[in-house]
Amino acid sequence: MYYCVMYSKELLKGTLQPIILNLLKDNKRMYGYEITQKVKELTNGKIGITEGALYPALHKLEAEGVLRVEEEFIGKRIRKYYMLTKSGTSAVNEKLNEFSDFLTTIQQLLKPSLS
Amino acid sequence: MYYCVMYSKELLKGTLQPIILNLLKDNKRMYGYEITQKVKELTNGKIGITEGALYPALHKLEAEGVLRVEEEFIGKRIRKYYMLTKSGTSAVNEKLNEFSDFLTTIQQLLKPSLS
DNA sequence: TCCAATACATAAGATTTTTATGTATTATTG
DNA sequence: CAATAATACATAAAAATCTTATGTATTGGA
């Protein structure tokens, strides 16, 4: 399965982190599988995150101190809830603003005739 | 020097090809260095393409048959003009539409509260 | 004359993502 | 009730892309 079902895979490079951080900013607490489903739902299936990309990304953000994790057992199955740390929260707003600004710049660049 | 001066470098992954193709679609014929300057100009210095990223990308697009090259001597210095091939032109429109659509999807995903 | 800008190029290393697995639990459906 | 799909985690090899660091050479300007 592709990271992205509808779009070419190359397009999604660099977008995974912002997507994760934005979801955790809005939802406070999410586990990995939930994130994949939420993204699929919010994009009408256009963007599908692969687990091979997601879990390493979550581990990296945790190692950097941006996220922390709370483990819970649902029956016999473990579930790892991720949330922004205090220091992560302040950093995330800047990161997301930058990303948003960047997207706007790219769009202007691709439509110079309309500017 | 960064690929991008203002933005974090991670952000620009995957955007180089669309940027190149879009410029060549509008300008018919451009050489590498010209592309770096045009992008800098159009984004007010926010996006700077490194040569280490650009030249391999141009060579790859040429190898794929999307671009073709015309070499010219300006004095003693060579200049390589790139342009879309016939088959490249039809493919590029689809690619750029896809990229544009993708950017819209990402923006909606990052602003679910406004949808 | 020297430095900055122009103009090409490549190669090592880092990072990210794909692709392919692997394990195990729980829910559904024929 | 057995098989399959969905849930839920994980990792590792390979591919792709980009950064960073070089390298060469010409041309323009201070």
Short mmCIF file of C-alpha atoms (C1' of nucleotides) in Angstrom, two decimals:
data_model
loop_
_atom_site.label_atom_id
_atom_site.label_comp_id
_atom_site.label_asym_id
_atom_site.label_seq_id
_atom_site.Cartn_x
_atom_site.Cartn_y
_atom_site.Cartn_z
CA MET A 1 0.00 0.00 0.00
CA TYR A 2 1.18 3.48 -0.80
CA TYR A 3 1.61 6.27 1.65
CA CYS A 4 -0.78 8.00 -0.71
CA VAL A 5 -3.51 6.20 -2.57
CA MET A 6 -4.69 8.89 -4.94
CA TYR A 7 -1.63 11.06 -5.35
CA SER A 8 1.80 10.13 -6.63
CA LYS A 9 3.98 9.16 -3.74
CA GLU A 10 6.62 11.80 -4.44
CA LEU A 11 4.19 14.58 -3.64
CA LEU A 12 3.86 13.72 0.00
CA LYS A 13 7.47 14.05 0.93
CA GLY A 14 7.91 16.36 3.86
CA THR A 15 4.22 16.60 4.70
CA LEU A 16 3.96 13.77 7.20
CA GLN A 17 5.33 15.65 10.20
CA PRO A 18 3.11 18.70 9.74
CA ILE A 19 0.08 16.44 9.33
CA ILE A 20 0.83 14.56 12.54
CA LEU A 21 1.53 17.70 14.52
CA ASN A 22 -1.59 19.42 13.30
CA LEU A 23 -3.81 16.50 14.25
CA LEU A 24 -2.29 16.28 17.73
CA LYS A 25 -2.71 19.99 18.20
CA ASP A 26 -6.42 19.72 17.50
CA ASN A 27 -7.12 16.38 19.16
CA LYS A 28 -4.79 16.45 22.17
CA ARG A 29 -4.34 12.68 22.22
CA MET A 30 -4.21 10.17 19.38
CA TYR A 31 -2.73 6.76 18.72
CA GLY A 32 -0.95 5.75 15.53
CA TYR A 33 -3.64 3.75 13.84
CA GLU A 34 -6.16 6.45 14.69
CA ILE A 35 -4.02 8.99 12.88
CA THR A 36 -3.98 6.93 9.69
CA GLN A 37 -7.76 6.60 9.80
CA LYS A 38 -8.35 10.26 10.58
CA VAL A 39 -6.21 11.41 7.66
CA LYS A 40 -8.01 9.04 5.34
CA GLU A 41 -11.36 10.32 6.57
CA LEU A 42 -10.49 14.02 6.39
CA THR A 43 -9.12 13.71 2.85
CA ASN A 44 -11.82 11.40 1.53
CA GLY A 45 -9.28 8.67 0.99
CA LYS A 46 -6.98 10.88 -1.05
CA ILE A 47 -4.12 10.61 1.42
CA GLY A 48 -3.23 7.32 3.06
CA ILE A 49 -0.37 7.17 5.53
CA THR A 50 1.58 3.92 5.61
CA GLU A 51 2.56 2.43 8.92
CA GLY A 52 6.13 2.11 7.72
CA ALA A 53 6.28 5.89 7.50
CA LEU A 54 4.11 6.76 10.48
CA TYR A 55 5.63 4.78 13.33
CA PRO A 56 9.23 5.83 12.71
CA ALA A 57 8.02 9.43 12.45
CA LEU A 58 6.21 9.19 15.79
CA HIS A 59 9.24 7.62 17.44
CA LYS A 60 11.45 10.37 16.10
CA LEU A 61 9.17 13.13 17.38
CA GLU A 62 9.09 11.42 20.75
CA ALA A 63 12.90 11.15 20.84
CA GLU A 64 13.10 14.86 20.04
CA GLY A 65 10.86 15.68 22.98
CA VAL A 66 8.05 17.05 20.85
CA LEU A 67 5.68 14.22 21.70
CA ARG A 68 5.21 12.02 24.71
CA VAL A 69 3.37 8.75 24.90
CA GLU A 70 0.85 7.13 27.25
CA GLU A 71 0.36 3.40 26.95
CA GLU A 72 -3.00 1.82 27.59
CA PHE A 73 -4.31 -1.68 27.33
CA ILE A 74 -7.52 -2.17 25.42
CA GLY A 75 -8.27 -5.75 26.44
CA LYS A 76 -5.00 -7.52 25.77
CA ARG A 77 -3.92 -5.15 23.05
CA ILE A 78 -1.67 -2.22 23.74
CA ARG A 79 -2.46 1.21 22.44
CA LYS A 80 0.00 4.10 22.47
CA TYR A 81 -1.48 7.53 22.77
CA TYR A 82 0.71 10.38 21.59
CA MET A 83 0.37 13.98 22.66
CA LEU A 84 2.35 17.19 22.42
CA THR A 85 4.72 17.96 25.28
CA LYS A 86 4.74 21.42 26.78
CA SER A 87 7.88 22.42 24.91
CA GLY A 88 6.52 20.65 21.82
CA THR A 89 3.36 22.74 21.83
CA SER A 90 5.17 26.03 21.53
CA ALA A 91 7.44 24.73 18.81
CA VAL A 92 4.56 23.26 16.84
CA ASN A 93 2.75 26.51 16.33
CA GLU A 94 5.80 27.99 14.68
CA LYS A 95 6.35 24.90 12.57
CA LEU A 96 2.78 24.85 11.36
CA ASN A 97 2.75 28.55 10.58
CA GLU A 98 5.90 28.09 8.58
CA PHE A 99 4.44 25.17 6.71
CA SER A 100 1.25 27.03 5.97
CA ASP A 101 3.20 30.03 4.74
CA PHE A 102 5.32 27.75 2.62
CA LEU A 103 2.27 26.20 0.97
CA THR A 104 1.00 29.66 0.09
CA THR A 105 4.36 30.57 -1.44
CA ILE A 106 4.40 27.42 -3.55
CA GLN A 107 0.89 28.07 -4.77
CA GLN A 108 1.79 31.60 -5.81
CA LEU A 109 4.85 30.29 -7.56
CA LEU A 110 2.73 27.82 -9.52
CA LYS A 111 0.26 30.47 -10.54
CA PRO A 112 2.33 33.57 -11.38
CA SER A 113 -0.20 34.58 -14.01
CA LEU A 114 -2.86 35.12 -11.36
CA SER A 115 -0.80 37.25 -9.02
CA MET B 1 23.61 27.32 1.12
CA TYR B 2 20.25 25.77 1.69
CA TYR B 3 17.87 24.67 -0.97
CA CYS B 4 15.56 27.01 0.87
CA VAL B 5 16.79 30.11 2.64
CA MET B 6 13.73 31.09 4.60
CA TYR B 7 11.96 27.82 5.16
CA SER B 8 13.20 24.69 6.90
CA LYS B 9 14.80 22.46 4.39
CA GLU B 10 12.53 19.50 5.06
CA LEU B 11 9.53 21.37 3.74
CA LEU B 12 10.67 21.49 0.17
CA LYS B 13 10.96 17.80 -0.45
CA GLY B 14 8.98 16.79 -3.46
CA THR B 15 8.34 20.31 -4.70
CA LEU B 16 11.37 20.74 -6.93
CA GLN B 17 10.02 18.82 -9.92
CA PRO B 18 6.67 20.64 -10.01
CA ILE B 19 8.48 23.96 -9.75
CA ILE B 20 10.78 23.16 -12.66
CA LEU B 21 7.98 21.84 -14.84
CA ASN B 22 5.77 24.80 -14.14
CA LEU B 23 8.47 27.29 -15.08
CA LEU B 24 9.26 25.45 -18.31
CA LYS B 25 5.60 25.31 -19.19
CA ASP B 26 5.33 29.08 -18.91
CA ASN B 27 8.71 30.03 -20.32
CA LYS B 28 9.28 27.42 -23.02
CA ARG B 29 13.02 27.49 -22.65
CA MET B 30 15.23 28.02 -19.61
CA TYR B 31 18.70 27.09 -18.43
CA GLY B 32 19.57 25.82 -14.99
CA TYR B 33 21.01 28.91 -13.44
CA GLU B 34 18.14 30.94 -14.84
CA ILE B 35 15.69 28.65 -13.03
CA THR B 36 17.39 29.24 -9.69
CA GLN B 37 17.23 33.01 -10.20
CA LYS B 38 13.64 33.00 -11.39
CA VAL B 39 12.47 31.04 -8.35
CA LYS B 40 14.33 33.38 -6.04
CA GLU B 41 12.78 36.37 -7.77
CA LEU B 42 9.22 35.01 -7.83
CA THR B 43 9.31 34.06 -4.15
CA ASN B 44 11.12 37.19 -2.94
CA GLY B 45 14.07 35.12 -1.84
CA LYS B 46 11.99 32.73 0.23
CA ILE B 47 12.87 29.71 -1.87
CA GLY B 48 16.40 29.15 -3.07
CA ILE B 49 17.17 26.10 -5.17
CA THR B 50 20.62 24.61 -4.70
CA GLU B 51 22.57 23.50 -7.71
CA GLY B 52 23.20 20.15 -6.05
CA ALA B 53 19.47 19.52 -6.19
CA LEU B 54 18.67 21.21 -9.48
CA TYR B 55 21.13 19.69 -11.92
CA PRO B 56 20.47 16.06 -10.97
CA ALA B 57 16.73 16.79 -11.21
CA LEU B 58 17.11 18.26 -14.71
CA HIS B 59 19.22 15.31 -15.82
CA LYS B 60 16.63 12.90 -14.50
CA LEU B 61 13.77 14.63 -16.31
CA GLU B 62 15.83 14.59 -19.48
CA ALA B 63 16.57 10.87 -19.09
CA GLU B 64 12.86 10.26 -18.65
CA GLY B 65 12.09 12.04 -21.91
CA VAL B 66 10.14 14.84 -20.25
CA LEU B 67 12.73 17.47 -21.12
CA ARG B 68 15.16 17.93 -23.94
CA VAL B 69 18.19 20.16 -24.04
CA GLU B 70 19.72 22.60 -26.49
CA GLU B 71 23.31 23.63 -25.91
CA GLU B 72 24.51 27.08 -26.79
CA PHE B 73 27.78 28.88 -26.35
CA ILE B 74 27.66 32.31 -24.79
CA GLY B 75 31.18 33.43 -25.54
CA LYS B 76 33.28 30.50 -24.37
CA ARG B 77 30.79 29.40 -21.74
CA ILE B 78 28.25 26.71 -22.44
CA ARG B 79 24.63 27.17 -21.57
CA LYS B 80 22.08 24.35 -21.58
CA TYR B 81 18.54 25.33 -22.38
CA TYR B 82 15.89 22.90 -21.23
CA MET B 83 12.41 22.64 -22.67
CA LEU B 84 9.47 20.26 -22.51
CA THR B 85 9.34 17.53 -25.12
CA LYS B 86 6.09 16.86 -26.95
CA SER B 87 5.29 13.83 -24.80
CA GLY B 88 6.51 15.74 -21.77
CA THR B 89 4.06 18.56 -22.34
CA SER B 90 0.99 16.37 -22.16
CA ALA B 91 2.27 14.60 -19.06
CA VAL B 92 3.14 17.85 -17.33
CA ASN B 93 -0.36 19.25 -17.34
CA GLU B 94 -1.61 16.22 -15.48
CA LYS B 95 1.27 16.32 -13.04
CA LEU B 96 0.74 19.97 -12.26
CA ASN B 97 -3.00 19.56 -11.84
CA GLU B 98 -2.35 16.72 -9.47
CA PHE B 99 0.14 18.76 -7.49
CA SER B 100 -2.19 21.73 -7.30
CA ASP B 101 -5.03 19.48 -6.15
CA PHE B 102 -2.73 17.93 -3.58
CA LEU B 103 -1.77 21.32 -2.16
CA THR B 104 -5.44 22.15 -1.75
CA THR B 105 -6.06 18.85 0.04
CA ILE B 106 -3.17 19.45 2.43
CA GLN B 107 -4.38 22.94 3.21
CA GLN B 108 -7.87 21.65 3.98
CA LEU B 109 -6.36 18.97 6.17
CA LEU B 110 -4.43 21.58 8.13
CA LYS B 111 -7.48 23.75 8.60
CA PRO B 112 -10.35 21.36 9.33
CA SER B 113 -12.00 23.93 11.58
CA LEU B 114 -12.63 26.23 8.63
CA SER B 115 -14.20 23.66 6.32
"C1'" DT C 1 43.64 42.65 -10.17
"C1'" DC C 2 40.63 40.51 -7.35
"C1'" DC C 3 36.19 39.17 -6.12
"C1'" DA C 4 31.46 38.22 -7.16
"C1'" DA C 5 28.45 36.39 -10.26
"C1'" DT C 6 27.52 33.22 -13.87
"C1'" DA C 7 27.21 28.29 -15.29
"C1'" DC C 8 28.01 23.86 -15.37
"C1'" DA C 9 28.94 19.31 -12.60
"C1'" DT C 10 29.38 15.39 -9.17
"C1'" DA C 11 29.80 12.72 -4.95
"C1'" DA C 12 29.31 11.50 0.08
"C1'" DG C 13 26.15 11.60 3.62
"C1'" DA C 14 21.65 12.45 5.77
"C1'" DT C 15 16.89 11.97 5.78
"C1'" DT C 16 12.59 10.36 4.44
"C1'" DT C 17 9.65 7.21 2.45
"C1'" DT C 18 8.39 2.81 0.17
"C1'" DT C 19 7.95 -1.83 0.26
"C1'" DA C 20 7.91 -5.91 2.50
"C1'" DT C 21 7.60 -8.27 6.47
"C1'" DG C 22 6.35 -9.78 11.23
"C1'" DT C 23 3.40 -10.48 15.47
"C1'" DA C 24 -0.83 -10.53 17.84
"C1'" DT C 25 -5.69 -9.32 19.15
"C1'" DT C 26 -10.47 -8.48 18.05
"C1'" DA C 27 -14.57 -8.18 15.12
"C1'" DT C 28 -17.23 -9.76 11.34
"C1'" DT C 29 -19.25 -12.74 8.18
"C1'" DG C 30 -20.29 -16.71 5.55
"C1'" DC D 1 -17.29 -21.74 14.20
"C1'" DA D 2 -13.78 -21.00 11.08
"C1'" DA D 3 -11.83 -17.91 8.14
"C1'" DT D 4 -10.99 -13.37 7.01
"C1'" DA D 5 -10.74 -8.47 7.70
"C1'" DA D 6 -9.68 -4.92 10.70
"C1'" DT D 7 -7.11 -3.20 14.50
"C1'" DA D 8 -2.49 -2.09 16.41
"C1'" DC D 9 1.98 -2.23 17.08
"C1'" DA D 10 6.88 -2.79 14.91
"C1'" DT D 11 11.24 -3.01 12.02
"C1'" DA D 12 14.52 -3.39 8.20
"C1'" DA D 13 16.28 -3.21 3.37
"C1'" DA D 14 16.08 -0.50 -0.59
"C1'" DA D 15 14.89 3.57 -3.17
"C1'" DA D 16 14.52 8.39 -3.69
"C1'" DT D 17 15.56 12.99 -2.70
"C1'" DC D 18 18.07 16.57 -0.92
"C1'" DT D 19 22.02 18.83 1.62
"C1'" DT D 20 26.51 19.87 1.90
"C1'" DA D 21 30.77 20.20 0.08
"C1'" DT D 22 33.50 20.39 -3.64
"C1'" DG D 23 35.35 21.25 -8.34
"C1'" DT D 24 36.15 23.73 -12.86
"C1'" DA D 25 35.92 27.65 -15.76
"C1'" DT D 26 34.24 32.13 -17.71
"C1'" DT D 27 32.71 36.84 -17.30
"C1'" DG D 28 31.69 41.32 -15.21
"C1'" DG D 29 32.53 44.94 -12.09
"C1'" DA D 30 34.91 47.57 -8.34
#
